[in-house]
Amino acid sequence: DTAVSQTPKYLVTQMGNDKSIKCEQNLGHDTMYWYKQDSKKFLKIMFSYNNKELIINETVPNRFSPKSPDKAHLNLHINSLELGDSAVYFCASSQDLYWTANTEAFFGQGTRLTVV
Amino acid sequence: KQEVTQIPAALSVPEGENLVLNCSFTDSAIYNLQWFRQDPGKGLTSLLLIQSSQREQTSGRLNASLDKSSGRSTLYIAASQPGDSATYLCAVQPTGTASKLTFGTGTRLQVTL
């Protein structure tokens, strides 16, 4: 009964390929996110979606295209992968888009993407 | 622009010792602050959430404090155990914007036998 689940956990692929990472949450939350953790372990938001609508796009290259078929799913598709895309990608969710003081974020286990 | 800093970057302590991890943020306009734990190759586990109006939160051997006006939070771990070894991250949610956690750089903790 994992709250936020991502697949795959590991992904190794060659430069130039297109790949997708899937994320599902069973918490009934309205808002989902993608975060990227770089080689220095710094976590930074990439996208947020609320009820299938894109809210935040943090100057991410347009090779990255999130897709939200319903509010429980937020997938990340990456075109023409580059070496610099190697990182750990985390999916997360929260109840609301605009937080209150007790809004909490829940994270998936991460997908380690390695581009060779 | 909100910036979150964690000191120290790495910490090694013997088992049984009490320790404090520090988190500072530049903009005090936050809804809350969350402490997370990240184990190698694994996801983020939420440890504690402190609302902006609160001064501290406790969970078991963990106690987190928040001084919003000075932009500081501490995570106190009592009687550390080897199983506490992990990276600890703090994150703040700014007010007035769509949800967007800003993370610190983390403190890597090792508790030795």
Short mmCIF file of C-alpha atoms in Angstrom, two decimals, chain B residues 6 8-12 19 21 36-43 45 47 75 77 81-89 106-111:
data_model
loop_
_atom_site.label_atom_id
_atom_site.label_comp_id
_atom_site.label_asym_id
_atom_site.label_seq_id
_atom_site.Cartn_x
_atom_site.Cartn_y
_atom_site.Cartn_z
CA GLN B 6 22.29 22.99 6.17
CA PRO B 8 27.28 20.63 8.80
CA ALA B 9 27.39 18.90 5.42
CA ALA B 10 28.57 15.71 7.08
CA LEU B 11 28.71 14.49 10.65
CA SER B 12 30.08 11.36 12.27
CA LEU B 19 23.33 15.50 18.12
CA LEU B 21 21.50 19.25 12.75
CA PHE B 36 13.21 14.39 5.67
CA ARG B 37 15.48 11.42 5.85
CA GLN B 38 17.08 9.89 2.77
CA ASP B 39 18.77 6.52 2.90
CA PRO B 40 21.31 5.65 0.18
CA GLY B 41 19.53 4.66 -3.02
CA LYS B 42 16.14 5.21 -1.47
CA GLY B 43 13.44 7.82 -1.39
CA THR B 45 10.89 9.75 4.31
CA LEU B 47 10.25 12.81 9.70
CA LEU B 75 16.74 18.69 14.34
CA ILE B 77 18.41 13.38 17.66
CA GLN B 81 21.86 4.66 16.81
CA PRO B 82 23.64 3.21 13.77
CA GLY B 83 20.24 2.96 12.12
CA ASP B 84 20.03 6.75 12.19
CA SER B 85 22.80 6.91 9.59
CA ALA B 86 21.34 8.67 6.57
CA THR B 87 21.17 12.06 4.88
CA TYR B 88 18.84 14.52 6.56
CA LEU B 89 17.18 17.20 4.45
CA GLY B 106 21.48 18.02 3.38
CA THR B 107 23.57 16.71 6.26
CA ARG B 108 25.04 13.25 5.86
CA LEU B 109 25.05 11.57 9.26
CA GLN B 110 27.03 8.51 10.20
CA VAL B 111 26.57 6.91 13.59
#
